[in-house]
Short mmCIF file of C-alpha atoms in Angstrom, two decimals:
data_model
loop_
_atom_site.label_atom_id
_atom_site.label_comp_id
_atom_site.label_asym_id
_atom_site.label_seq_id
_atom_site.Cartn_x
_atom_site.Cartn_y
_atom_site.Cartn_z
CA MET A 1 19.44 22.27 7.94
CA ARG A 2 19.18 20.71 4.50
CA ILE A 3 19.06 17.01 3.71
CA PRO A 4 19.46 15.33 0.29
CA ALA A 5 16.16 13.86 -0.87
CA LEU A 6 13.99 12.91 -3.82
CA TYR A 7 10.30 13.72 -4.01
CA MET A 8 8.73 10.93 -6.06
CA ARG A 9 5.49 9.48 -7.28
CA GLY A 10 5.29 5.73 -7.06
CA GLY A 11 2.07 4.18 -8.35
CA THR A 12 -0.80 6.23 -6.96
CA SER A 13 1.22 7.55 -4.00
CA LYS A 14 3.82 10.26 -3.42
CA GLY A 15 6.57 10.38 -0.84
CA VAL A 16 9.95 11.76 0.17
CA PHE A 17 12.87 9.37 -0.42
CA PHE A 18 16.09 9.53 1.59
CA ARG A 19 19.34 7.68 1.94
CA ALA A 20 19.04 6.20 5.41
CA SER A 21 22.62 7.29 6.12
CA ASP A 22 21.63 10.96 5.68
CA LEU A 23 19.24 10.76 8.65
CA PRO A 24 19.92 10.44 12.41
CA SER A 25 20.66 6.88 13.53
CA ASN A 26 18.57 7.37 16.71
CA PRO A 27 14.97 6.36 15.80
CA ALA A 28 13.34 9.04 17.98
CA GLU A 29 15.49 11.81 16.50
CA ARG A 30 14.95 10.45 13.00
CA ASP A 31 11.17 10.35 13.39
CA ALA A 32 11.01 13.85 14.85
CA LEU A 33 12.99 15.15 11.88
CA LEU A 34 10.83 13.30 9.33
CA LEU A 35 7.64 14.59 10.94
CA ARG A 36 8.93 18.15 10.58
CA ILE A 37 9.90 17.53 6.96
CA VAL A 38 6.51 16.12 6.01
CA GLY A 39 4.61 18.73 8.04
CA SER A 40 3.00 16.70 10.83
CA PRO A 41 1.21 17.01 13.10
CA ASP A 42 -1.03 19.59 11.44
CA PRO A 43 -4.32 20.45 13.20
CA TYR A 44 -5.54 21.93 9.91
CA GLY A 45 -4.99 18.63 8.08
CA GLN A 46 -3.18 20.18 5.10
CA GLN A 47 0.53 19.74 5.97
CA MET A 48 1.01 23.24 4.60
CA ASP A 49 4.40 23.63 6.28
CA GLY A 50 5.89 20.44 4.90
CA MET A 51 6.22 18.05 1.98
CA GLY A 52 3.05 16.09 2.74
CA GLY A 53 -0.09 16.65 0.70
CA GLY A 54 -2.76 16.30 3.37
CA SER A 55 -3.79 12.74 2.44
CA SER A 56 -2.66 9.24 3.33
CA SER A 57 -1.44 8.80 -0.27
CA THR A 58 0.92 11.76 -0.03
CA SER A 59 2.09 11.63 3.60
CA LYS A 60 4.83 9.04 3.24
CA VAL A 61 8.57 8.58 3.60
CA ALA A 62 10.97 5.94 2.28
CA LEU A 63 14.46 5.23 3.61
CA LEU A 64 16.86 3.46 1.26
CA SER A 65 20.26 1.88 1.83
CA SER A 66 22.59 -0.50 0.07
CA SER A 67 21.54 -4.02 1.03
CA GLN A 68 23.88 -6.32 2.90
CA ARG A 69 21.43 -9.20 2.42
CA PRO A 70 22.60 -11.75 -0.18
CA GLY A 71 20.75 -11.52 -3.47
CA HIS A 72 19.41 -8.01 -2.84
CA LEU A 73 20.62 -4.59 -3.99
CA VAL A 74 18.67 -2.13 -1.85
CA ASP A 75 16.85 -2.11 1.51
CA TYR A 76 13.52 -0.27 1.58
CA LEU A 77 12.04 0.96 4.86
CA PHE A 78 8.63 2.63 4.62
CA GLY A 79 6.96 5.04 7.01
CA ALA A 80 3.28 6.09 6.92
CA VAL A 81 3.20 9.56 8.46
CA ALA A 82 0.06 10.46 10.41
CA ILE A 83 -1.27 13.89 9.48
CA ASP A 84 -2.99 14.92 12.72
CA ARG A 85 -0.59 13.52 15.33
CA PRO A 86 3.15 13.03 15.89
CA LEU A 87 3.29 9.43 14.70
CA ILE A 88 5.05 7.50 11.95
CA ASP A 89 3.73 3.97 11.55
CA TRP A 90 6.56 1.67 10.47
CA SER A 91 4.46 -1.51 10.74
CA GLY A 92 3.78 -2.06 7.05
CA SER A 93 4.89 -1.42 3.50
CA CYS A 94 3.62 0.66 0.59
CA GLY A 95 3.15 -1.35 -2.57
CA ASN A 96 2.66 1.78 -4.68
CA LEU A 97 5.87 3.49 -3.54
CA ALA A 98 7.65 0.17 -4.13
CA ALA A 99 7.58 1.06 -7.82
CA ALA A 100 9.75 4.11 -7.09
CA VAL A 101 12.31 2.35 -4.88
CA ALA A 102 14.58 1.03 -7.64
CA PRO A 103 14.48 4.27 -9.71
CA ALA A 104 15.19 6.26 -6.53
CA ALA A 105 18.06 3.98 -5.52
CA ILE A 106 19.57 4.37 -8.98
CA ALA A 107 19.18 8.15 -8.93
CA LEU A 108 20.69 8.38 -5.43
CA GLY A 109 23.69 6.27 -6.44
CA ILE A 110 22.81 3.43 -4.08
CA VAL A 111 22.36 0.89 -6.88
CA GLN A 112 24.46 0.45 -10.02
CA VAL A 113 22.79 -1.19 -13.03
CA ALA A 114 23.39 -1.44 -16.77
CA PRO A 115 22.83 1.94 -18.42
CA ASP A 116 20.41 0.63 -21.03
CA GLY A 117 17.77 -2.08 -21.28
CA LEU A 118 15.56 -3.67 -18.66
CA SER A 119 17.24 -3.95 -15.25
CA ARG A 120 16.21 -6.41 -12.57
CA VAL A 121 16.53 -4.86 -9.10
CA PRO A 122 15.92 -7.13 -6.07
CA ILE A 123 14.64 -5.10 -3.10
CA TRP A 124 14.55 -6.11 0.55
CA GLN A 125 11.35 -4.77 2.12
CA ALA A 126 12.71 -4.14 5.61
CA ASN A 127 9.37 -3.52 7.36
CA LEU A 128 8.03 -6.94 6.45
CA GLY A 129 11.16 -8.94 5.74
CA LYS A 130 10.11 -9.72 2.17
CA THR A 131 11.58 -9.56 -1.32
CA ILE A 132 10.29 -7.35 -4.13
CA VAL A 133 11.81 -7.54 -7.60
CA ALA A 134 11.45 -4.43 -9.75
CA HIS A 135 11.98 -4.51 -13.51
CA VAL A 136 13.07 -1.00 -14.49
CA PRO A 137 13.55 0.22 -18.08
CA MET A 138 16.85 2.14 -18.40
CA CYS A 139 18.21 4.54 -21.01
CA GLY A 140 21.47 6.45 -20.80
CA GLY A 141 22.02 5.50 -17.18
CA GLU A 142 18.65 6.77 -15.97
CA ALA A 143 15.34 5.09 -15.30
CA VAL A 144 12.93 5.68 -18.18
CA GLU A 145 9.85 7.64 -17.16
CA ARG A 146 8.08 8.43 -20.43
CA GLY A 147 5.86 5.70 -21.82
CA ASP A 148 2.35 4.66 -22.73
CA PHE A 149 1.48 2.65 -19.60
CA VAL A 150 -1.78 3.98 -18.15
CA LEU A 151 -2.33 3.59 -14.42
CA ASP A 152 -5.83 4.45 -13.25
CA GLY A 153 -5.54 7.12 -10.57
CA VAL A 154 -2.60 8.84 -12.33
CA ALA A 155 -3.39 11.47 -14.94
CA CYS A 156 -0.44 11.01 -17.32
CA PRO A 157 0.87 7.81 -18.94
CA SER A 158 4.37 6.67 -17.98
CA ALA A 159 6.85 3.85 -18.42
CA GLU A 160 5.73 0.57 -16.89
CA VAL A 161 7.58 -0.77 -13.85
CA LYS A 162 6.75 -4.43 -13.32
CA LEU A 163 6.88 -5.63 -9.72
CA GLU A 164 7.13 -9.16 -8.37
CA PHE A 165 6.30 -9.63 -4.70
CA LEU A 166 7.92 -12.93 -3.78
CA ASP A 167 6.38 -15.13 -1.09
CA PRO A 168 4.43 -12.13 0.32
CA GLY A 169 2.23 -14.12 2.68
CA GLY A 170 2.80 -13.56 6.38
CA GLY A 171 4.87 -10.83 7.96
CA GLU A 172 7.51 -10.64 10.66
CA ASP A 173 5.55 -8.16 12.74
CA GLY A 174 2.96 -9.64 15.11
CA GLY A 175 0.29 -12.20 14.38
CA ALA A 176 1.18 -15.79 13.59
CA ALA A 177 4.68 -15.25 12.16
CA GLY A 178 4.84 -16.34 8.55
CA ALA A 179 1.12 -17.17 8.35
CA LEU A 180 -0.90 -16.10 5.33
CA PHE A 181 -4.00 -16.25 7.56
CA PRO A 182 -2.95 -15.21 11.09
CA THR A 183 -6.06 -16.69 12.72
CA GLY A 184 -5.53 -20.03 10.97
CA ARG A 185 -8.84 -19.62 9.09
CA VAL A 186 -9.70 -18.28 5.62
CA LEU A 187 -13.04 -16.99 6.92
CA ASP A 188 -13.68 -15.48 10.35
CA SER A 189 -16.64 -14.02 12.16
CA LEU A 190 -15.38 -10.58 13.12
CA ALA A 191 -17.27 -9.04 16.05
CA VAL A 192 -17.31 -5.35 16.95
CA PRO A 193 -18.95 -4.21 20.20
CA GLY A 194 -22.03 -2.18 19.37
CA LEU A 195 -21.91 -2.96 15.66
CA GLY A 196 -22.47 -6.73 15.57
CA SER A 197 -20.49 -9.24 13.54
CA ALA A 198 -19.64 -9.94 9.92
CA GLN A 199 -17.79 -12.55 7.94
CA ALA A 200 -14.26 -11.43 7.16
CA THR A 201 -11.07 -12.73 5.63
CA LEU A 202 -8.08 -11.66 7.69
CA ILE A 203 -5.08 -12.05 5.44
CA ASP A 204 -1.43 -11.02 5.65
CA ALA A 205 0.01 -10.58 2.16
CA GLY A 206 1.86 -7.43 1.20
CA ASN A 207 0.36 -5.91 4.35
CA PRO A 208 -2.23 -7.24 6.79
CA LEU A 209 -5.72 -6.67 5.38
CA ALA A 210 -9.23 -7.30 6.67
CA ILE A 211 -11.71 -7.97 3.86
CA VAL A 212 -15.48 -7.74 4.37
CA GLU A 213 -18.43 -7.47 2.03
CA ALA A 214 -19.65 -3.94 1.37
CA ASN A 215 -23.03 -4.61 2.97
CA ALA A 216 -21.29 -5.19 6.32
CA LEU A 217 -20.67 -1.43 6.31
CA GLY A 218 -24.10 -0.60 4.93
CA LEU A 219 -22.66 0.07 1.46
CA ASN A 220 -23.18 -1.31 -2.03
CA GLY A 221 -19.56 -0.77 -3.11
CA THR A 222 -20.13 1.89 -5.78
CA GLU A 223 -20.37 4.96 -3.56
CA PRO A 224 -18.21 7.95 -4.64
CA ARG A 225 -15.16 8.58 -2.48
CA HIS A 226 -16.33 12.01 -1.31
CA GLU A 227 -19.61 10.53 -0.16
CA ILE A 228 -17.79 8.11 2.15
CA ASN A 229 -15.07 10.51 3.32
CA THR A 230 -17.59 13.14 4.37
CA ASN A 231 -19.59 10.62 6.40
CA THR A 232 -17.91 10.89 9.79
CA ALA A 233 -20.09 8.23 11.40
CA LEU A 234 -19.25 5.75 8.63
CA LEU A 235 -15.51 6.44 8.93
CA GLN A 236 -15.71 5.86 12.69
CA ARG A 237 -17.50 2.54 12.15
CA ALA A 238 -14.93 1.50 9.56
CA GLU A 239 -12.14 2.26 12.02
CA GLN A 240 -13.85 0.11 14.65
CA TRP A 241 -13.97 -2.82 12.21
CA ARG A 242 -10.34 -2.25 11.25
CA ALA A 243 -9.19 -2.04 14.85
CA ALA A 244 -11.15 -5.18 15.76
CA ALA A 245 -9.37 -6.97 12.92
CA ALA A 246 -6.02 -5.81 14.31
CA VAL A 247 -6.86 -7.46 17.64
CA ALA A 248 -8.10 -10.65 15.96
CA MET A 249 -4.88 -10.87 13.92
CA GLY A 250 -2.72 -10.44 17.01
CA LEU A 251 -1.41 -7.05 15.86
CA ALA A 252 -2.84 -5.02 18.75
CA SER A 253 -3.86 -5.79 22.31
CA SER A 254 -7.08 -3.76 22.13
CA ILE A 255 -9.24 -1.75 19.75
CA GLU A 256 -8.08 1.42 21.47
CA GLN A 257 -4.41 0.50 21.09
CA ALA A 258 -4.86 -0.30 17.39
CA THR A 259 -6.50 3.08 16.72
CA ARG A 260 -4.00 5.03 18.80
CA GLY A 261 -0.71 3.38 17.85
CA ARG A 262 -1.18 1.37 14.65
CA PRO A 263 -3.30 3.36 12.17
CA ALA A 264 -1.63 2.05 9.00
CA THR A 265 -2.08 -1.72 9.38
CA PRO A 266 -4.11 -3.75 9.06
CA ARG A 267 -6.10 -1.93 6.43
CA LEU A 268 -9.79 -2.54 5.87
CA ALA A 269 -11.17 -3.39 2.42
CA PHE A 270 -14.73 -3.97 1.35
CA VAL A 271 -15.76 -5.83 -1.78
CA ALA A 272 -18.88 -6.17 -3.90
CA SER A 273 -19.92 -8.04 -7.01
CA ALA A 274 -19.13 -6.57 -10.43
CA GLN A 275 -21.58 -3.82 -11.37
CA CYS A 276 -21.65 -0.59 -13.31
CA TYR A 277 -20.30 2.51 -11.58
CA MET A 278 -18.68 5.85 -12.33
CA ALA A 279 -14.97 6.28 -11.66
CA SER A 280 -13.75 9.49 -10.06
CA ASP A 281 -12.67 10.87 -13.46
CA GLY A 282 -16.20 10.44 -14.85
CA ARG A 283 -15.60 7.22 -16.80
CA ARG A 284 -18.25 4.53 -16.79
CA ILE A 285 -16.79 1.23 -15.58
CA ASP A 286 -18.70 -1.60 -17.18
CA PRO A 287 -19.23 -4.84 -15.22
CA SER A 288 -17.68 -6.82 -18.09
CA ALA A 289 -14.36 -5.02 -17.48
CA ILE A 290 -13.96 -6.25 -13.91
CA ASP A 291 -14.33 -9.39 -11.82
CA PHE A 292 -15.42 -7.59 -8.64
CA ILE A 293 -15.35 -4.21 -6.92
CA ALA A 294 -12.92 -3.38 -4.10
CA ARG A 295 -12.32 -0.31 -1.96
CA THR A 296 -9.71 0.20 0.75
CA PHE A 297 -9.48 2.53 3.72
CA SER A 298 -6.05 4.03 4.37
CA MET A 299 -5.12 5.95 7.54
CA GLY A 300 -8.76 6.68 8.36
CA THR A 301 -10.20 7.62 4.96
CA LEU A 302 -11.11 5.87 1.73
CA HIS A 303 -8.14 5.59 -0.62
CA HIS A 304 -8.48 7.58 -3.84
CA ALA A 305 -7.53 4.53 -5.93
CA MET A 306 -6.11 1.28 -4.52
CA THR A 307 -3.17 0.65 -2.24
CA GLY A 308 -0.53 -1.57 -3.85
CA SER A 309 -0.42 -3.80 -0.81
CA GLY A 310 -4.22 -3.99 -0.87
CA ALA A 311 -4.08 -5.24 -4.46
CA ILE A 312 -1.58 -7.90 -3.37
CA ALA A 313 -3.78 -9.13 -0.53
CA LEU A 314 -6.94 -9.10 -2.67
CA ALA A 315 -5.20 -11.15 -5.36
CA ALA A 316 -3.99 -13.61 -2.75
CA ALA A 317 -7.49 -13.92 -1.31
CA ALA A 318 -8.97 -14.49 -4.77
CA ALA A 319 -6.62 -17.45 -5.28
CA VAL A 320 -7.59 -19.28 -2.09
CA PRO A 321 -10.90 -21.17 -1.76
CA GLY A 322 -13.28 -20.09 0.99
CA THR A 323 -12.24 -16.45 1.39
CA VAL A 324 -14.69 -13.57 1.13
CA VAL A 325 -13.28 -12.70 -2.29
CA GLU A 326 -13.27 -16.27 -3.66
CA ARG A 327 -16.83 -16.86 -2.46
CA MET A 328 -17.94 -13.72 -4.26
CA LEU A 329 -16.19 -14.80 -7.47
CA GLY A 330 -17.59 -18.31 -7.24
CA ALA A 331 -14.23 -19.95 -7.89
CA ALA A 332 -10.56 -19.34 -7.15
CA ARG A 333 -8.78 -17.11 -9.68
CA THR A 334 -5.07 -16.63 -10.28
CA ALA A 335 -5.58 -13.38 -12.20
CA VAL A 336 -8.22 -10.79 -11.37
CA ARG A 337 -9.34 -7.32 -12.40
CA PHE A 338 -11.10 -5.31 -9.76
CA GLY A 339 -12.77 -1.95 -9.96
CA HIS A 340 -11.78 0.77 -7.51
CA THR A 341 -12.60 4.44 -7.07
CA SER A 342 -10.28 5.61 -9.86
CA GLY A 343 -10.72 2.75 -12.32
CA VAL A 344 -9.42 -0.80 -12.70
CA THR A 345 -6.40 -2.72 -11.40
CA ALA A 346 -5.18 -6.06 -12.78
CA VAL A 347 -3.08 -8.34 -10.60
CA ALA A 348 -1.99 -11.97 -10.73
CA ALA A 349 -1.10 -14.46 -8.00
CA GLN A 350 0.76 -17.77 -8.00
CA ALA A 351 -0.68 -19.86 -5.16
CA GLU A 352 0.08 -23.39 -3.97
CA ASN A 353 -1.76 -25.62 -1.55
CA GLU A 354 0.99 -27.17 0.54
CA SER A 355 0.69 -29.61 3.42
CA GLY A 356 0.85 -26.78 5.94
CA GLY A 357 -1.78 -24.70 4.12
CA TRP A 358 -1.93 -22.21 1.30
CA ARG A 359 1.19 -20.35 0.22
CA ILE A 360 1.42 -17.42 -2.18
CA ARG A 361 4.59 -17.83 -4.20
CA ARG A 362 4.38 -14.63 -6.20
CA ILE A 363 2.18 -11.61 -6.89
CA GLU A 364 2.69 -9.65 -10.10
CA LEU A 365 1.61 -6.03 -10.32
CA SER A 366 2.46 -3.21 -12.74
CA ARG A 367 2.90 0.38 -11.58
CA SER A 368 4.88 3.42 -12.75
CA ALA A 369 7.13 5.98 -11.07
CA ARG A 370 8.55 9.43 -11.62
CA VAL A 371 10.96 11.83 -9.93
CA LEU A 372 8.99 15.02 -9.21
CA MET A 373 11.83 16.97 -7.60
CA GLU A 374 15.39 16.33 -6.53
CA GLY A 375 17.78 18.21 -4.32
CA TRP A 376 17.46 18.96 -0.60
CA VAL A 377 14.61 19.33 1.83
CA ARG A 378 15.02 22.25 4.23
CA VAL A 379 14.35 22.03 7.96
CA PRO A 380 14.24 25.17 10.13
#
């Protein structure tokens, strides 16, 4: 069997992109096929017999279709593929791969845009029921890929793809529907049996995210990625905090259920004050270059850079008084720069305090994207 597909980098992630119509309409059959394509489950953790790369950043699929929703051109359904078990988590989105959606839709013939100039492509994020607007540079009928935009976590510069995440607060899946803060509070006391409690901001913007201070995990925030990802006990504790947040946000009925059936969302982030540290490429990140430090766990391990949806939620939290992030900054900010494992990310939020509470009107984030391979994936 062979199926038309694109293998693409979007932001600091990679994934296999399909036309939804080229896959089985039955969800169980579709998921079984996608698992085989990506190479999961793999007890060796490498996905050697598939398109996955053995990490949460490279074990992803995206299904695209022409949008029937007014004002949108393409529907984007994202799947986070577990590496060690037969599971695809469809509960959230990928903000990094979002940068590749419009270029992929153009390349696959799903979307028609002007052959030259900057094209505005409205995307319906089907997992969350939200709108993303991508601004894609075009030349000769193709998305431009060469450029001088540098994205920390990606080795080569590329053309900039500007993304607008419109009204990203609150999702359709679980929790308090449409609520930026599912618990109704900007600051919660999150309790984990056997580990104690810590102050946390439980926010749903881009994806559900639980934000705690680094010291809640016994960290200072500057630890190298390999140091955290080789500490099995620490990863287990982080998962307990994440799963407890899932229960508190109404996304899972128990810690066990969250770990077993919903590994992708919510994610867990920890933050620390701005300080000097070494990025994974050996660069020294000076405190003057950032407003704070942030790290995010993704599918059980520390992300090598920063999830796009994590950047969205962190920016939203920075704009609202009383959150863990705002308290660390000392004042609400509409534009922030935070240091992560691979460098620095800048993101801006437009927030409004309405009668019913805080609302995030828009998050702006720049990424880049590139087609790595096009053709067909083969399935035995």
